[in-house]
Tab-separated table of N, CA and C in Angstrom:
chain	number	residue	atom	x	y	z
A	135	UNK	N	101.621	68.550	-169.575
A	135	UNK	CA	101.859	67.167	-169.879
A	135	UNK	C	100.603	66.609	-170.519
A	136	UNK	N	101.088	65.739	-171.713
A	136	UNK	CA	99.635	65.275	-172.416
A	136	UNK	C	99.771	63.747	-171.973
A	137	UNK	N	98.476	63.360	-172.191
A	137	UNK	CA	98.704	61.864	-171.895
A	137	UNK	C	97.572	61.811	-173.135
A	138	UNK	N	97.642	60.418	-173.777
A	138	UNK	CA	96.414	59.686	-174.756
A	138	UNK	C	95.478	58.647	-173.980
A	139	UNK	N	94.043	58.517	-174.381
A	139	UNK	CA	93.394	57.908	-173.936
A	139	UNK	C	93.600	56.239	-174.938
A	140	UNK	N	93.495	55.105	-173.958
A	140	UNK	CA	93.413	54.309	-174.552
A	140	UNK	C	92.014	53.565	-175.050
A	141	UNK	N	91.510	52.973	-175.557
A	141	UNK	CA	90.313	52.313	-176.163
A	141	UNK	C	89.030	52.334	-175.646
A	142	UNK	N	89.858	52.115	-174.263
A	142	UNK	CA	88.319	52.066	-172.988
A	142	UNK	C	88.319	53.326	-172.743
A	143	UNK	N	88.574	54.742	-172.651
A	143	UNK	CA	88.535	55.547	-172.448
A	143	UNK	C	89.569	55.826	-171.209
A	144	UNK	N	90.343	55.236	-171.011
A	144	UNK	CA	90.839	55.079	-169.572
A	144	UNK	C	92.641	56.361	-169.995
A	145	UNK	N	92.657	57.113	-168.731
A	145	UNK	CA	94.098	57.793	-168.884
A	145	UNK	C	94.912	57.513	-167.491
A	146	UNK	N	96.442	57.985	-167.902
A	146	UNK	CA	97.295	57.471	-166.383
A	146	UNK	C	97.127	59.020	-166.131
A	147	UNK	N	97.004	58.947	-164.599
A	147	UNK	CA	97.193	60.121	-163.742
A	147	UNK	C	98.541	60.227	-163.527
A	148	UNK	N	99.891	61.259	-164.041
A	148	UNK	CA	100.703	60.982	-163.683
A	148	UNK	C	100.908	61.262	-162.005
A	149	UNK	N	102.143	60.220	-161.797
A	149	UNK	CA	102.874	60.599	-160.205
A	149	UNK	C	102.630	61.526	-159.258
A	150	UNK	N	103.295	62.975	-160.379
A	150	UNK	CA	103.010	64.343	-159.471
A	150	UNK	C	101.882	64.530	-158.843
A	151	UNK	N	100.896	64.814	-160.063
A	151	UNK	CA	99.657	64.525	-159.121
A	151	UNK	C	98.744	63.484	-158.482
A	152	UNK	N	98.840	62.340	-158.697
A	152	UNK	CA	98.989	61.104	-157.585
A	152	UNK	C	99.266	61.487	-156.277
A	153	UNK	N	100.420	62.002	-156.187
A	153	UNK	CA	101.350	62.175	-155.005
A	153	UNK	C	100.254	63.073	-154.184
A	154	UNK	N	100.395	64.834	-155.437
A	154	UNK	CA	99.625	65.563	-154.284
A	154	UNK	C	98.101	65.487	-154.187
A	155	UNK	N	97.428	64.874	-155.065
A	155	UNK	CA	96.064	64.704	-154.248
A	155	UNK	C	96.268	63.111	-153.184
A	156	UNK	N	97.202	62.560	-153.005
A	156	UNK	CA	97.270	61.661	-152.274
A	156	UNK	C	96.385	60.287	-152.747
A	157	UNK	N	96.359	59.721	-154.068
A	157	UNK	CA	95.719	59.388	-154.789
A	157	UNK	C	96.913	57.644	-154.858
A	158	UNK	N	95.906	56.791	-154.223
A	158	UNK	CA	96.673	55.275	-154.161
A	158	UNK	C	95.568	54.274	-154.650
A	159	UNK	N	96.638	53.072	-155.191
A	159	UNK	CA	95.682	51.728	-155.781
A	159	UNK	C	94.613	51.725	-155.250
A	160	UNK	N	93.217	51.655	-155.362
A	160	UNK	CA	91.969	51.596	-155.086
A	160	UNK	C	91.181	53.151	-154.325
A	161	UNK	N	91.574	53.603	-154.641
A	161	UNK	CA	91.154	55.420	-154.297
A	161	UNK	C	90.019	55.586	-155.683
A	162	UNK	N	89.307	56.605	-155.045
A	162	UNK	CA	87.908	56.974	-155.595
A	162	UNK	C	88.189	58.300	-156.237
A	163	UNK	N	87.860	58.895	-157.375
A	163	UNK	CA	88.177	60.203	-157.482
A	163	UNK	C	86.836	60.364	-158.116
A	164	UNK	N	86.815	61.719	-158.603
A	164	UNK	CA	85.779	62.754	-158.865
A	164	UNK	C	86.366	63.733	-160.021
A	165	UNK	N	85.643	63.697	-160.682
A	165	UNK	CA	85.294	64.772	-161.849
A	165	UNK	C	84.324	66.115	-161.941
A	166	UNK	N	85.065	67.429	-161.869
A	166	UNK	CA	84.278	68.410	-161.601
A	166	UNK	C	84.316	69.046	-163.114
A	167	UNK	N	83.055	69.802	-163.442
A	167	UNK	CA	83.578	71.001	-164.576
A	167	UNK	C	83.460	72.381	-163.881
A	168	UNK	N	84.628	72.996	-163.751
A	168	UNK	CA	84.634	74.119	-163.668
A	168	UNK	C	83.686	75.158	-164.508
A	169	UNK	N	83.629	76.384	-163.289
A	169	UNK	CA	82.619	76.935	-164.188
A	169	UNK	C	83.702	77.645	-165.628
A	170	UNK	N	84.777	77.820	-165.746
A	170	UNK	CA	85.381	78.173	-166.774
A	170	UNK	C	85.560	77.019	-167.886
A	171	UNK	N	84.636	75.675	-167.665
A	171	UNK	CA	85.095	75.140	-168.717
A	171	UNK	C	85.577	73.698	-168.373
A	172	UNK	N	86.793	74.026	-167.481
A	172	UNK	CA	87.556	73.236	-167.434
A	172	UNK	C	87.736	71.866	-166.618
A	173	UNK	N	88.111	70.587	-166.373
A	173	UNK	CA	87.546	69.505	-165.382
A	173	UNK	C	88.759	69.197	-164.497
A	174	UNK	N	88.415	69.293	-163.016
A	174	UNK	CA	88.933	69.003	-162.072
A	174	UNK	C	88.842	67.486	-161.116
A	175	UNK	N	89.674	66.996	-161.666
A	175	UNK	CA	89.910	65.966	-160.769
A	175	UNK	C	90.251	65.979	-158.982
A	176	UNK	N	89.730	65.730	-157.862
A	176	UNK	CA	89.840	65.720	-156.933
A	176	UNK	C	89.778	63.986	-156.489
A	177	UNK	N	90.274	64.095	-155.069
A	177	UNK	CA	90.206	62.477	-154.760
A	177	UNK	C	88.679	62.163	-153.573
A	178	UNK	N	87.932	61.159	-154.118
A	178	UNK	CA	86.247	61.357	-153.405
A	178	UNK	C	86.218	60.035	-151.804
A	179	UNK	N	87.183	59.609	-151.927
A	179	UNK	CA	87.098	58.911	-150.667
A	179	UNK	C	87.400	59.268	-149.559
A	180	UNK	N	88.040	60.598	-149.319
A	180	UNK	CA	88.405	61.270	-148.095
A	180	UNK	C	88.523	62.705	-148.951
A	181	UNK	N	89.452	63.228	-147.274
A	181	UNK	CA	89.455	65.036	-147.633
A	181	UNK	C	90.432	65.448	-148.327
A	182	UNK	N	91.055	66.437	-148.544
A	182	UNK	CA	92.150	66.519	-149.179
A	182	UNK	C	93.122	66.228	-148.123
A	183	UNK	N	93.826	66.048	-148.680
A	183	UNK	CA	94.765	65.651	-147.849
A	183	UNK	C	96.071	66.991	-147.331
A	184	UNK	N	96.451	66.896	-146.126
A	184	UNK	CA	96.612	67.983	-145.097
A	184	UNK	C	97.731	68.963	-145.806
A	185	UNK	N	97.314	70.185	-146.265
A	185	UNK	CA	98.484	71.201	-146.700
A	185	UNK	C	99.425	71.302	-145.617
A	186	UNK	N	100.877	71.597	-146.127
A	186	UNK	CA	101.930	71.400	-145.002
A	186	UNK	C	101.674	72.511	-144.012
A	187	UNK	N	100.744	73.493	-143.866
A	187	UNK	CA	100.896	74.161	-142.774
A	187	UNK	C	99.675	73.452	-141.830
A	188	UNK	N	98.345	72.869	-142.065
A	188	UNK	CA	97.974	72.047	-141.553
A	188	UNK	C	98.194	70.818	-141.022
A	189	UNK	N	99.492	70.628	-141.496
A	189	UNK	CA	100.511	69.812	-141.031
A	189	UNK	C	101.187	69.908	-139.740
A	190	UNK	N	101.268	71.394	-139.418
A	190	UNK	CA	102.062	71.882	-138.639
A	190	UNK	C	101.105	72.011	-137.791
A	191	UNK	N	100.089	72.246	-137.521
A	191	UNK	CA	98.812	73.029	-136.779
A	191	UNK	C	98.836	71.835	-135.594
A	192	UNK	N	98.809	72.484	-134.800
A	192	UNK	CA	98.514	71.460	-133.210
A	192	UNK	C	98.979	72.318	-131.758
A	193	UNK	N	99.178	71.158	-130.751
A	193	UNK	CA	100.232	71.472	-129.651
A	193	UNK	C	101.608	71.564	-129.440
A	194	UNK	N	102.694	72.418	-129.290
A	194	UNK	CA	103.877	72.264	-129.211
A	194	UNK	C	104.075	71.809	-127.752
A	195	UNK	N	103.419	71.847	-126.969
A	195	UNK	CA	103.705	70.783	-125.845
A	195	UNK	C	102.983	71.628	-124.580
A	196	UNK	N	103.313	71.180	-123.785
A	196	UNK	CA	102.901	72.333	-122.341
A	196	UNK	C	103.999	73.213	-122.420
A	197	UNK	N	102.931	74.551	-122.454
A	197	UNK	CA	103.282	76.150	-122.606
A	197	UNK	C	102.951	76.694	-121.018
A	198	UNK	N	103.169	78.003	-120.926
A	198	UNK	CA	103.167	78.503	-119.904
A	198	UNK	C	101.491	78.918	-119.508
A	199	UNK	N	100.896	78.796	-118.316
A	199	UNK	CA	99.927	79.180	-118.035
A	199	UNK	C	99.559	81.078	-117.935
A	200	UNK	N	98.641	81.180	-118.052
A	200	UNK	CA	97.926	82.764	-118.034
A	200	UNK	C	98.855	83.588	-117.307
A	201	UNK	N	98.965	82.940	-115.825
A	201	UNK	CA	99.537	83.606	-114.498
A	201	UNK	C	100.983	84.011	-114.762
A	202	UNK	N	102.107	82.696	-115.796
A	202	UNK	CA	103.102	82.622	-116.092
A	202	UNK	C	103.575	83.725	-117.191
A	203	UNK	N	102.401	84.197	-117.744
A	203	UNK	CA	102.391	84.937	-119.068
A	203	UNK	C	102.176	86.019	-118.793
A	204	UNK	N	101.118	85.950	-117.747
A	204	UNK	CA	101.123	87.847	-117.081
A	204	UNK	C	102.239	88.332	-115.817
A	205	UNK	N	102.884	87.366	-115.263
A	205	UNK	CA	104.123	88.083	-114.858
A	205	UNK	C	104.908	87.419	-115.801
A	206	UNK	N	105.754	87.387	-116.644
A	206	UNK	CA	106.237	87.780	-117.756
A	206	UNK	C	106.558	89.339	-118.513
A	207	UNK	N	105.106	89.668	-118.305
A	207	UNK	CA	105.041	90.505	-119.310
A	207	UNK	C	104.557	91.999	-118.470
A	208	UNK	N	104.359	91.649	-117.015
A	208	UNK	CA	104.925	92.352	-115.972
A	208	UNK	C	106.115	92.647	-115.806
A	209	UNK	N	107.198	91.944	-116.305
A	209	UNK	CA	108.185	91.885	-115.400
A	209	UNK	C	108.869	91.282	-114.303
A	210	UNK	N	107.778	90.736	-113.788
A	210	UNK	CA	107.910	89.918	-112.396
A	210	UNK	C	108.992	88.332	-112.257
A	211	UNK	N	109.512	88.011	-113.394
A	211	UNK	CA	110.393	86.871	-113.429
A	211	UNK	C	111.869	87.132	-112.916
């Protein structure tokens, strides 16, 4: 996707990536040059924002204790 710069030098970030760097009205971004050349936009006021398996990453609730897990896997239930 091309976009044109207007007068002030200014370009629209489209949507898509809006969306996935998580990029909203008054957000800070950053300009990198790759060492191949090329410039990477990232967003500079926070982290990236959480890939869906970091999404997922946590507690699923109270699990079974050690004792519960080694007779289990004894047999002992």
């Amino acid at each position: 996707m091309t976009k044109g710069a207007t007068a002030k030098g200014q370009v629209t970030i489209p949507r898509a990536v809006r969306d996935m760097l998580g990029i909203v009205p008054g957000s800070k971004v950053d300009f990198h040059r790759a060492p191949d050349g090329s410039v990477v936009l990232t967003r500079a006021d926070r982290n990236r924002p959480a890939s869906r398996f970091e999404k997922l990453r946590g507690h699923a609730g109270k699990g079974l204790d050690t004792d519960a897990i080694m007779a289990l896997t004894r047999g002992e239930t």
